[in-house]
Tab-separated table of C-alpha atoms and ligand atoms in Angstrom:
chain	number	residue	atom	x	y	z
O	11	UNK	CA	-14.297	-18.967	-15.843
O	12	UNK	CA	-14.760	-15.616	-17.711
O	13	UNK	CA	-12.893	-12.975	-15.488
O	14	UNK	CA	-12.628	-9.319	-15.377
O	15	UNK	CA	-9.510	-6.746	-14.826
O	16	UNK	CA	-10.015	-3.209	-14.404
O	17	UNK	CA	-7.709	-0.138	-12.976
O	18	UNK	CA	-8.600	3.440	-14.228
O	19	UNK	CA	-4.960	4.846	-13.035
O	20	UNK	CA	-2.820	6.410	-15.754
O	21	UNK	CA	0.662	5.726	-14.881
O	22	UNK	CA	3.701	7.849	-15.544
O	23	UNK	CA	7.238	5.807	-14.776
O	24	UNK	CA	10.880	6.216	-15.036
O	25	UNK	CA	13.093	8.452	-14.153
O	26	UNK	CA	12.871	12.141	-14.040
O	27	UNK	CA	8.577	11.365	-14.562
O	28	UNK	CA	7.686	14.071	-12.009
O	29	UNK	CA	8.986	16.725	-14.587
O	30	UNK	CA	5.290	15.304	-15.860
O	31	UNK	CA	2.932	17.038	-13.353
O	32	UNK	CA	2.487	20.668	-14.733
O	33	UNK	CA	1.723	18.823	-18.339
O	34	UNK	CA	-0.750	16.328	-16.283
O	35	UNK	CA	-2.238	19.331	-13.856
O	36	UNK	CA	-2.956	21.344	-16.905
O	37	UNK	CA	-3.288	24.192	-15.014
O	38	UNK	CA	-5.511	23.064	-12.225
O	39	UNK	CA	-4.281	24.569	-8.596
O	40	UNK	CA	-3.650	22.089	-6.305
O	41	UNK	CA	-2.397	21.330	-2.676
O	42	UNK	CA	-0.031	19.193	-2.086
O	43	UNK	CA	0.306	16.759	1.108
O	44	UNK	CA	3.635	15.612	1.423
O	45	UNK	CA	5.637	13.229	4.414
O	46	UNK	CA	8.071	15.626	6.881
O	47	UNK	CA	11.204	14.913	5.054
O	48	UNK	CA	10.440	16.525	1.856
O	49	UNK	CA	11.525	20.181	2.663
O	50	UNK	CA	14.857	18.878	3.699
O	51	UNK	CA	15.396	16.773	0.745
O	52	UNK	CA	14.883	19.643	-1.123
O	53	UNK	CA	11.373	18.249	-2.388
O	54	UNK	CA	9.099	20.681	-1.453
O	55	UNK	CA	11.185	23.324	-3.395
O	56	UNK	CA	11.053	21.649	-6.397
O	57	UNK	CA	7.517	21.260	-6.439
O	58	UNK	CA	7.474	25.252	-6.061
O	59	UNK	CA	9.524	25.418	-8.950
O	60	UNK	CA	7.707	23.095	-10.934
O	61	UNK	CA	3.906	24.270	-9.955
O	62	UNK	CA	4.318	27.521	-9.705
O	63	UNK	CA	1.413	29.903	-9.027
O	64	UNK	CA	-1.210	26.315	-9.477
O	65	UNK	CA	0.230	25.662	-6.012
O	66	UNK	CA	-1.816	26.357	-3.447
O	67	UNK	CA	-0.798	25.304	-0.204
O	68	UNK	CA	1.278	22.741	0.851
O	69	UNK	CA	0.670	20.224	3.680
O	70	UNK	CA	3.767	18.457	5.139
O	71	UNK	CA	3.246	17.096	8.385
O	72	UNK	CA	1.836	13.710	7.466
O	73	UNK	CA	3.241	11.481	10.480
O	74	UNK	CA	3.351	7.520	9.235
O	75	UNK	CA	0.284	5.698	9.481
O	76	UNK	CA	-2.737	8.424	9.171
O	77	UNK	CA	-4.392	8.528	12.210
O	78	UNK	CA	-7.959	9.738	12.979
O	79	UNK	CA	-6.319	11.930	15.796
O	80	UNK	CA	-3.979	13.873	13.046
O	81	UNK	CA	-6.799	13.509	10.455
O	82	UNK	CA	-9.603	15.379	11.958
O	83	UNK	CA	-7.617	18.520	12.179
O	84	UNK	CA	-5.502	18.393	8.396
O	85	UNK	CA	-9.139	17.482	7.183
O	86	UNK	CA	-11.688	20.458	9.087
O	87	UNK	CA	-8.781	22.967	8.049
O	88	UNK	CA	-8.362	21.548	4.507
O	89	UNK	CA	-12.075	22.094	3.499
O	90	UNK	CA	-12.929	25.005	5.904
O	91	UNK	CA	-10.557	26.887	4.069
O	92	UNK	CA	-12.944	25.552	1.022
O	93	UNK	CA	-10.910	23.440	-0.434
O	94	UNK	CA	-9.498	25.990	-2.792
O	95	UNK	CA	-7.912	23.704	-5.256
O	96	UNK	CA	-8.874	21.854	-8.176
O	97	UNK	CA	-6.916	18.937	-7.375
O	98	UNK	CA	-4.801	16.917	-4.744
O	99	UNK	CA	-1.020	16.114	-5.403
O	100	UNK	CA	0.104	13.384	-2.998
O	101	UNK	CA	4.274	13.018	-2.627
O	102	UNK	CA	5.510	10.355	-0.504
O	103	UNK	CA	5.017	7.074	0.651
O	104	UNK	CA	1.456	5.343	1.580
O	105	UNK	CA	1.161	7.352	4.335
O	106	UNK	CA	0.820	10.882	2.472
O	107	UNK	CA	-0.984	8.865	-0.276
O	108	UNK	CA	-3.575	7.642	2.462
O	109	UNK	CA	-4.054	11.126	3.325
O	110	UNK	CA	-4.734	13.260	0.833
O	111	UNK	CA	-7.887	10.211	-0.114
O	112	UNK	CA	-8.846	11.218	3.235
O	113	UNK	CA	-8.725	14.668	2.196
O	114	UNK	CA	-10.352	14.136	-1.421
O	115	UNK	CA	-13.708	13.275	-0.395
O	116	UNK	CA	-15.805	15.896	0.687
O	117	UNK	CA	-18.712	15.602	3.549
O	118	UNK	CA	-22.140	18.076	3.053
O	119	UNK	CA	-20.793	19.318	6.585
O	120	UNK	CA	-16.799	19.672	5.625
O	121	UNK	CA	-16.453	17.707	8.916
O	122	UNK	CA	-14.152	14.537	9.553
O	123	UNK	CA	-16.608	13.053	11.828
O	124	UNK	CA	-19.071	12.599	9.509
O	125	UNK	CA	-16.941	11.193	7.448
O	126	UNK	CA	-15.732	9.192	9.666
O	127	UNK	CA	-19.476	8.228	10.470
O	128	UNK	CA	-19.566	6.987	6.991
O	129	UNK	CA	-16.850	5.080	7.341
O	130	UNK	CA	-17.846	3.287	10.055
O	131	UNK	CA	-20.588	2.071	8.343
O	132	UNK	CA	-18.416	-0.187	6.490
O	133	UNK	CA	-20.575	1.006	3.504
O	134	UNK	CA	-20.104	2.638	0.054
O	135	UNK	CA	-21.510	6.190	0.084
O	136	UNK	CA	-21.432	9.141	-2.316
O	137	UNK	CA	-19.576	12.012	-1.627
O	138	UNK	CA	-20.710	15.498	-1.320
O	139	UNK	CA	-17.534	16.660	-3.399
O	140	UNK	CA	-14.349	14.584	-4.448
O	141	UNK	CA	-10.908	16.312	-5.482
O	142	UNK	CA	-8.959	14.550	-8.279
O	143	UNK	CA	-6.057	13.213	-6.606
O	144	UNK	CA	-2.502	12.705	-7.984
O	145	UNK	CA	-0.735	10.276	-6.547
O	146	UNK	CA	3.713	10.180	-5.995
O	147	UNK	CA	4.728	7.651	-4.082
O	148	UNK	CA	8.381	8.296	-2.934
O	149	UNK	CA	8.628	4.698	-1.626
O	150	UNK	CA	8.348	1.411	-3.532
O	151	UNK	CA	5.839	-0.606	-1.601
O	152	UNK	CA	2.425	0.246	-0.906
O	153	UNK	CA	1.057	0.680	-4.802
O	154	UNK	CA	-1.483	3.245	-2.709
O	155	UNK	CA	-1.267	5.280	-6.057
O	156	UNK	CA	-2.757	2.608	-8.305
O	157	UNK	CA	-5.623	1.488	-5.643
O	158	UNK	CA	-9.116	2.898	-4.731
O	159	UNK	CA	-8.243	2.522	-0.826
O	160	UNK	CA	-6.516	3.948	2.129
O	161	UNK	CA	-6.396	3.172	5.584
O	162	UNK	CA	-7.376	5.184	8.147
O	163	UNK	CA	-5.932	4.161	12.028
O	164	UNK	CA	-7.307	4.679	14.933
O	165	UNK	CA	-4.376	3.614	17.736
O	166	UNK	CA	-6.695	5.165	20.677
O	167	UNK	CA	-9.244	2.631	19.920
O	168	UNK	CA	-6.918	-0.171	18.709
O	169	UNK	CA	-8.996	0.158	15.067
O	170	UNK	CA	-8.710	0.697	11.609
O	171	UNK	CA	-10.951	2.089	8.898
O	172	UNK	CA	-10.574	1.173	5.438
O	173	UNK	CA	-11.759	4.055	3.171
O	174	UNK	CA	-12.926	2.283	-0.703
O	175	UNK	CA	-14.606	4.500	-2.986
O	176	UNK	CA	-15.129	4.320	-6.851
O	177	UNK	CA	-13.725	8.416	-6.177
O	178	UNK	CA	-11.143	7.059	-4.162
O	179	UNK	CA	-9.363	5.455	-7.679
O	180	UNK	CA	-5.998	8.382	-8.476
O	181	UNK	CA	-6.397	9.848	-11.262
O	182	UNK	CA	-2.866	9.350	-12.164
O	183	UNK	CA	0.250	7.904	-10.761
O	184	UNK	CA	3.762	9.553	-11.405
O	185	UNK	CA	6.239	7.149	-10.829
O	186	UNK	CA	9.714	8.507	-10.254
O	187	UNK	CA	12.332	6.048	-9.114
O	188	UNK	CA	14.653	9.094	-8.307
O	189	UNK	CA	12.269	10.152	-5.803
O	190	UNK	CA	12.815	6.726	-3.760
O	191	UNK	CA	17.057	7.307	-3.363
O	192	UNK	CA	16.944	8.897	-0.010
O	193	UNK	CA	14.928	6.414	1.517
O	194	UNK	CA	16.661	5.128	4.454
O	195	UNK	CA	17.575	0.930	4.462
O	196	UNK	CA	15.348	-0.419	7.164
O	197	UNK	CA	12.672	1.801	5.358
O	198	UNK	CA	13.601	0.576	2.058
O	199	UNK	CA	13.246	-3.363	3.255
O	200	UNK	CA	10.026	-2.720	4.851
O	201	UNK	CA	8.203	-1.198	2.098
O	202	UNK	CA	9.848	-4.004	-0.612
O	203	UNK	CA	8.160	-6.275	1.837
O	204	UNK	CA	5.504	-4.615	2.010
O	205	UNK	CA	5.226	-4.995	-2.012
O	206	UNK	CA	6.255	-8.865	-1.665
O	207	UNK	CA	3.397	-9.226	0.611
O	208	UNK	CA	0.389	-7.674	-1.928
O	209	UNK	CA	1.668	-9.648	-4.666
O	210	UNK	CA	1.347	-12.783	-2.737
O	211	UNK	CA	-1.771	-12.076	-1.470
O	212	UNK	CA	-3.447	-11.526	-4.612
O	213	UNK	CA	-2.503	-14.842	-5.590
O	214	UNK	CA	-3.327	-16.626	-2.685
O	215	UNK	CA	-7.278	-14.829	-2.896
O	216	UNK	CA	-10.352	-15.996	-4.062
O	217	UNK	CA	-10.954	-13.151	-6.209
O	218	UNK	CA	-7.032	-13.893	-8.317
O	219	UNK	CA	-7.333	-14.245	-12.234
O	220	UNK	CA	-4.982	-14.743	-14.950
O	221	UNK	CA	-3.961	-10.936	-15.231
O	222	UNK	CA	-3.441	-10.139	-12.015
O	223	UNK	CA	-1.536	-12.855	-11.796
O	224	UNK	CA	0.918	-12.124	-14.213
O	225	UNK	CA	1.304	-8.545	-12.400
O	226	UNK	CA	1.983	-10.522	-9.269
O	227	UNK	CA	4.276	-13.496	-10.782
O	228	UNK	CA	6.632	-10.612	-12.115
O	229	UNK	CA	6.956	-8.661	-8.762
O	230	UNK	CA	7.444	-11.081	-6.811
O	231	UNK	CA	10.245	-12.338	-9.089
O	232	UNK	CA	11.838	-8.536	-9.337
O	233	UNK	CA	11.374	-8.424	-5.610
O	234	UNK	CA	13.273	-11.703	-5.081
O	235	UNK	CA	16.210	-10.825	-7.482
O	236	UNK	CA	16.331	-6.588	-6.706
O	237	UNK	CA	15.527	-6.199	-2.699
O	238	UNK	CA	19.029	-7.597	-1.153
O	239	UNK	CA	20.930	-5.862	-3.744
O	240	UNK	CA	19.385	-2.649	-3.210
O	241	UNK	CA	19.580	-3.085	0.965
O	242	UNK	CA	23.420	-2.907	0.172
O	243	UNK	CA	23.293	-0.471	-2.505
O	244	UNK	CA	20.962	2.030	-1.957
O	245	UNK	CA	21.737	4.913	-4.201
O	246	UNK	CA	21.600	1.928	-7.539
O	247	UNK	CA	18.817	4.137	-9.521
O	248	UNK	CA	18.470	0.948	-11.563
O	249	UNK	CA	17.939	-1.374	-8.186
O	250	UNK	CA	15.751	1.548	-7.486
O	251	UNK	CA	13.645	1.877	-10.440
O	252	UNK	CA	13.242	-1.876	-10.794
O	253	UNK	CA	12.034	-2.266	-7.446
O	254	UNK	CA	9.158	0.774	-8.142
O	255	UNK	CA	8.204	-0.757	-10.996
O	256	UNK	CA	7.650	-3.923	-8.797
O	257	UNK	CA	5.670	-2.305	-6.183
O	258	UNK	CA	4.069	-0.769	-9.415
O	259	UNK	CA	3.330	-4.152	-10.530
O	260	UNK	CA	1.860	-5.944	-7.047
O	261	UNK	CA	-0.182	-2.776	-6.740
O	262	UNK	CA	-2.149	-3.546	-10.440
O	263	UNK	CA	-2.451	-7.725	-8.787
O	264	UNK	CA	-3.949	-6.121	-6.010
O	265	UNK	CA	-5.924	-3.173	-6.943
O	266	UNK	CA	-8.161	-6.156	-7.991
O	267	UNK	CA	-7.795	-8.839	-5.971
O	268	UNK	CA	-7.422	-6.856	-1.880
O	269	UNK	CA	-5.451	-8.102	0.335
O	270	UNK	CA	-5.625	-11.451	2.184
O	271	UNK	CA	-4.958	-13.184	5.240
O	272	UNK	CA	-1.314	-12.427	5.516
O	273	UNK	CA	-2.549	-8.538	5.788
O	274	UNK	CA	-5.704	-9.143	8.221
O	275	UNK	CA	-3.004	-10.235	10.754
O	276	UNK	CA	-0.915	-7.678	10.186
O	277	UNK	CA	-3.099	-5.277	11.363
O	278	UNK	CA	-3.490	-6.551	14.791
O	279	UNK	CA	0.118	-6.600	14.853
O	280	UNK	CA	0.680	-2.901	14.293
O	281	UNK	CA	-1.955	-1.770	16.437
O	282	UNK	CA	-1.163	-3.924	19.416
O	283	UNK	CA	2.514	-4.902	18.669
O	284	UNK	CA	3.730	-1.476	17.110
O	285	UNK	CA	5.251	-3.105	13.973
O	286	UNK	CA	5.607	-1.142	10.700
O	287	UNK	CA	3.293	-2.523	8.612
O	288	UNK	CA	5.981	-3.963	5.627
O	289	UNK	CA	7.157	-6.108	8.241
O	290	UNK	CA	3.811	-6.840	10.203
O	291	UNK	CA	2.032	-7.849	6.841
O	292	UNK	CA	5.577	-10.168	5.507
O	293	UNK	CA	6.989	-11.666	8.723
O	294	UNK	CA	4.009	-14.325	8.452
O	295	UNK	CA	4.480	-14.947	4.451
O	296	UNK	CA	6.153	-18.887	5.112
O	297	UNK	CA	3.005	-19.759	7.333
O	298	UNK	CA	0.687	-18.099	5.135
O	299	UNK	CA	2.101	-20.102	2.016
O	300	UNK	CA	2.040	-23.291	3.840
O	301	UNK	CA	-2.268	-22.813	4.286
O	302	UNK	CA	-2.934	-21.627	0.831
O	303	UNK	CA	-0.778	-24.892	-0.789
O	304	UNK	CA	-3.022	-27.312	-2.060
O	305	UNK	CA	-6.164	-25.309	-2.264
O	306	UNK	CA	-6.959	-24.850	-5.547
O	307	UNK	CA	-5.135	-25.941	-8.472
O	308	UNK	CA	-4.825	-22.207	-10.296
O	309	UNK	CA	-3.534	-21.101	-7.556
O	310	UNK	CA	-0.782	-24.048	-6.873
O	311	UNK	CA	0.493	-23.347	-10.490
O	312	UNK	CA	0.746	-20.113	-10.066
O	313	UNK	CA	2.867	-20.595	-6.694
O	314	UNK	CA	4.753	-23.281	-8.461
O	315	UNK	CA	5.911	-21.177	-10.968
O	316	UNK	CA	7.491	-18.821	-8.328
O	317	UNK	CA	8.431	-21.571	-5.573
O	318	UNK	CA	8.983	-24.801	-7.470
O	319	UNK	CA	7.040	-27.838	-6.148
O	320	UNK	CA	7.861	-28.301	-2.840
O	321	UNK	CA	6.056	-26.701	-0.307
O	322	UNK	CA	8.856	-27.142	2.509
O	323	UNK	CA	11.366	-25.857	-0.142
O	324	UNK	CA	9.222	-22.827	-0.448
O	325	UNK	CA	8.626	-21.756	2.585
O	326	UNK	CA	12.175	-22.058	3.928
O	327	UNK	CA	12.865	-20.024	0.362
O	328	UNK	CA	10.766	-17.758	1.806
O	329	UNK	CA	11.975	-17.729	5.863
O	330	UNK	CA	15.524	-17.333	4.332
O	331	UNK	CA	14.693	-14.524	2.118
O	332	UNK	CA	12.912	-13.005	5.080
O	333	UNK	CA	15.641	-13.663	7.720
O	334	UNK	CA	18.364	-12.338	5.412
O	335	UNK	CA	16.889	-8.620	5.178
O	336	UNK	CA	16.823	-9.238	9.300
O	337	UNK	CA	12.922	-9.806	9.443
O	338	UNK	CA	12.029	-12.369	12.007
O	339	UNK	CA	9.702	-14.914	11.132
O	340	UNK	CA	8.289	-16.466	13.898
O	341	UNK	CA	4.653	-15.191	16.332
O	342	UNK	CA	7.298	-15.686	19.379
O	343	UNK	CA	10.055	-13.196	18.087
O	344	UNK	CA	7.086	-10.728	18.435
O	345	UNK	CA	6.847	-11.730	21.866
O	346	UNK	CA	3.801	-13.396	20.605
O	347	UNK	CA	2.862	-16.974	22.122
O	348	UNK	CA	1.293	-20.181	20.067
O	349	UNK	CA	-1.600	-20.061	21.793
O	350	UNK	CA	-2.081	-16.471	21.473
O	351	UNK	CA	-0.900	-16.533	17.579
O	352	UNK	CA	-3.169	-19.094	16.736
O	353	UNK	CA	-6.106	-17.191	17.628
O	354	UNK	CA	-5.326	-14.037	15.961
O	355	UNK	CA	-4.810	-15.997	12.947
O	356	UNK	CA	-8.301	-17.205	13.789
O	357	UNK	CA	-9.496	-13.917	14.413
O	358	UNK	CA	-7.688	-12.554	10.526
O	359	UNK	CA	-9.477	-15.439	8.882
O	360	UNK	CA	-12.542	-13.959	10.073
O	361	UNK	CA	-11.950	-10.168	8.916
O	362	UNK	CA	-12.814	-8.883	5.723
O	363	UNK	CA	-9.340	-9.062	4.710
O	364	UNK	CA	-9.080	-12.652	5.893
O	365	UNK	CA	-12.322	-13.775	4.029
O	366	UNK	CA	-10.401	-13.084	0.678
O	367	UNK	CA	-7.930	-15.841	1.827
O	368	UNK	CA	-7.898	-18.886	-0.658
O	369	UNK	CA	-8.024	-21.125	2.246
O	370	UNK	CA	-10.096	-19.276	4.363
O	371	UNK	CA	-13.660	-21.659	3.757
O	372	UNK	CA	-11.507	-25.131	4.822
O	373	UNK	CA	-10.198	-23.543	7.683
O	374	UNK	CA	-13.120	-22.029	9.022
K	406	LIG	N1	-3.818	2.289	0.260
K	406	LIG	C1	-3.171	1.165	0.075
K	406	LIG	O1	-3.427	0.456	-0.879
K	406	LIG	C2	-2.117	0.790	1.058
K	406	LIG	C3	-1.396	-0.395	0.893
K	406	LIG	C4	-0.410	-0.703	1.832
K	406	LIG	C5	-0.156	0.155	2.891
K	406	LIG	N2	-0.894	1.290	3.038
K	406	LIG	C6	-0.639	2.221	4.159
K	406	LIG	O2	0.536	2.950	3.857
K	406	LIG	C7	1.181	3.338	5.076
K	406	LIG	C8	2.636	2.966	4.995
K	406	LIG	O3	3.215	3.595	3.881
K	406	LIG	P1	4.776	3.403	3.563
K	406	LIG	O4	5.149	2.019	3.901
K	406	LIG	O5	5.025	3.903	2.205
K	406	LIG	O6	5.476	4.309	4.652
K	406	LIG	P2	5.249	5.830	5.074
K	406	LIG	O7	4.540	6.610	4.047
K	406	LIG	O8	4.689	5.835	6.453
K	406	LIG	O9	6.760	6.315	5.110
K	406	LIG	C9	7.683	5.695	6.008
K	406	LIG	C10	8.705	6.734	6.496
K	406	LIG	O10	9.544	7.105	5.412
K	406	LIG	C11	9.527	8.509	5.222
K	406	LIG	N3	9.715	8.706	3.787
K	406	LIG	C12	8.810	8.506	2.791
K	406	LIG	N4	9.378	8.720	1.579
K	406	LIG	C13	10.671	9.062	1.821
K	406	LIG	C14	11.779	9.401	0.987
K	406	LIG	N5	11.673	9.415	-0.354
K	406	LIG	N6	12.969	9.694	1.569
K	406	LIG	C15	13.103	9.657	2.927
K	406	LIG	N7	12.101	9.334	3.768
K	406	LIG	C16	10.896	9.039	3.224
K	406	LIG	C17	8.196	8.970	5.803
K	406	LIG	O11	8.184	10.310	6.240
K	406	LIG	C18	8.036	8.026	6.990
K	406	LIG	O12	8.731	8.481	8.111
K	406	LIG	C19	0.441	2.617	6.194
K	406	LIG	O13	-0.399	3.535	6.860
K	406	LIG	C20	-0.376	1.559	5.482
K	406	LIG	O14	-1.578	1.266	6.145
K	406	LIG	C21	-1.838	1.620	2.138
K	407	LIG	ZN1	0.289	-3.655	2.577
């Protein structure tokens, strides 16, 4: 079957990369949405120092998870004040990154309700005005910088909005493992399983082919091999850099492939359980496996070549890999019953998200 790869984002890695962004800016003045942290970490300074006079304004109280409630105001301030910036500079994990695309595209009224509106249409639209957006994450795990989408919560209303725009693609990613040092461990596991998770879902999706694959195969084996080590060490820039570039890589699987079913239950688990979503979108990974196995014969060689040929073998690789970073893996450690788990697997299948599952059409 002839197949097609494509991902616009041009990526900057390695240590000491964010040195990078005056050269990439060129000049252009830009705002900068950053997570809470950053000023303490001594972040937000060095931006200062590095942008000088092109920086605008800086935006730093991005609380995890962007929420329609927080949204509305950061986004009727951000282009009220007209948007006074040639570009957007996102620094932190996917939760700034979500953000500022948020912020980049611009309604005819300036309002977030009509862009929410839009949204809700489930529907492509054209923006009124987009900002370029620069994306830095300072975690390794939700490859938000090298994807056209963002997700937009809305806990009042137990929802979510998924925002996917040609715009919406960053127009570069700056990669900086040094960035990712202060990350705190629980933090650090959930957004490395967060990374595990996309990589296995792009395999385990209808809409896998051979390159993605070969972006997924290699995270999945970094992620394997780095994320213990690095729970124990966490100041190891190498554990560090090796485990961006492996978010890096199950971004580029999934930038093409979305998400799958392992995802589409995840989000009912954050909304209604409260779990952060590395660990709502991993802790289901074994069961997952089990229903893509024997689906479709690219797909079991691909899976072979990362769990061997036993599917019992695999998913216990998987449970113990899980259970050893302290992630449960059961519905019922959630406080979640059978009955009740099997129909919110039911009702994942049946999402968008779900639909991309390799197994979904036997199931159904
Ligand atoms: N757009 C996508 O493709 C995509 C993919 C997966 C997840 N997401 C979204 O990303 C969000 C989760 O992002 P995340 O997992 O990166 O977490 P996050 O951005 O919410 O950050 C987690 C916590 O770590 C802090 N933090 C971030 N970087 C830090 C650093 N370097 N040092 C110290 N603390 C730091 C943050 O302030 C926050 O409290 C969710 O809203 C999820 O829906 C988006
Ligand atoms: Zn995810």
């Amino acid at each position: 079957m002839p197949h097609r790869y494509h991902n616009p984002v041009s990526i900057h890695s390695g240590r000491g990369s964010l040195e990078r962004l005056p050269e990439i800016l060129a000049g252009r003045r830009v705002v900068v949405v950053t997570f809470p942290e950053a000023r303490g970490l001594g972040l937000v300074a060095r931006l200062e120092a590095l942008l000088k006079e092109t920086l605008v304004a800086v935006i730093e109280d991005v609380r995890p998870n962007p929420d329609v409630a927080q949204l509305a105001e950061l986004y009727n301030a951000f282009w009220e004040a007209g948007a006074t910036c040639d570009a957007i500079v996102a620094v932190g994990g996917g939760s700034a990154i979500d953000t500022a695309k948020a912020l980049m595209v611009g309604t005819a009224s300036g309002k977030f309700d009509e862009l929410l509106g839009l949204l809700a249409t489930g529907q492509p639209f054209v923006p009124a005005s987009v900002k370029p957006l620069i994306a830095v994450p300072t975690t390794a795990g939700t490859g938000s910088e090298v994807t056209p989408w963002a997700t937009i919560w809305d806990a009042g209303n137990q929802k979510k909005y998924s925002l996917h725009l040609q715009q919406t693609w960053p127009e570069a990613a700056v990669i900086d493992p040094e960035l990712m040092l202060s990350v705190p461990a629980g933090t650090t596991v959930s957004t490395g399983l967060d990374a595990l998770s996309h990589a296995l879902e792009s395999i385990w999706n209808v809409n896998a082919n051979p390159v993605s694959d070969t972006f997924a195969v290699s995270a999945v084996q970094d992620i394997f091999a780095c994320l213990p080590a690095l729970r124990n060490d966490l100041g190891n820039i190498e554990l560090r850099e090796r485990m961006a570039l492996a978010a890096l890589k199950a971004g580029m699987a999934f930038s093409n492939t979305k998400t799958a079913l392992a995802h589409s239950i995840s989000y009912e688990m954050t909304l209604r359980h409260g779990l952060a979503h590395g660990i709502a979108c991993s802790f289901t990974l074994p069961i997952v496996l089990e229903k893509a196995w024997a689906r479709s014969p690219d797909c079991d060689r691909t899976l072979q070549l990362l769990f061997g040929p036993d599917l019992g073998a695999g998913m216990q690789r998987l449970r113990d890999f899980l259970q050893a970073l302290g992630v449960k893996t059961e519905f019922a450690d959630y406080g979640v019953a059978d009955s009740e788990a099997a129909a919110m697997i039911a009702r994942a299948m049946a999402g968008a998200r779900g639909k991309n599952f390799i197994g979904a059409a036997e199931v159904a």
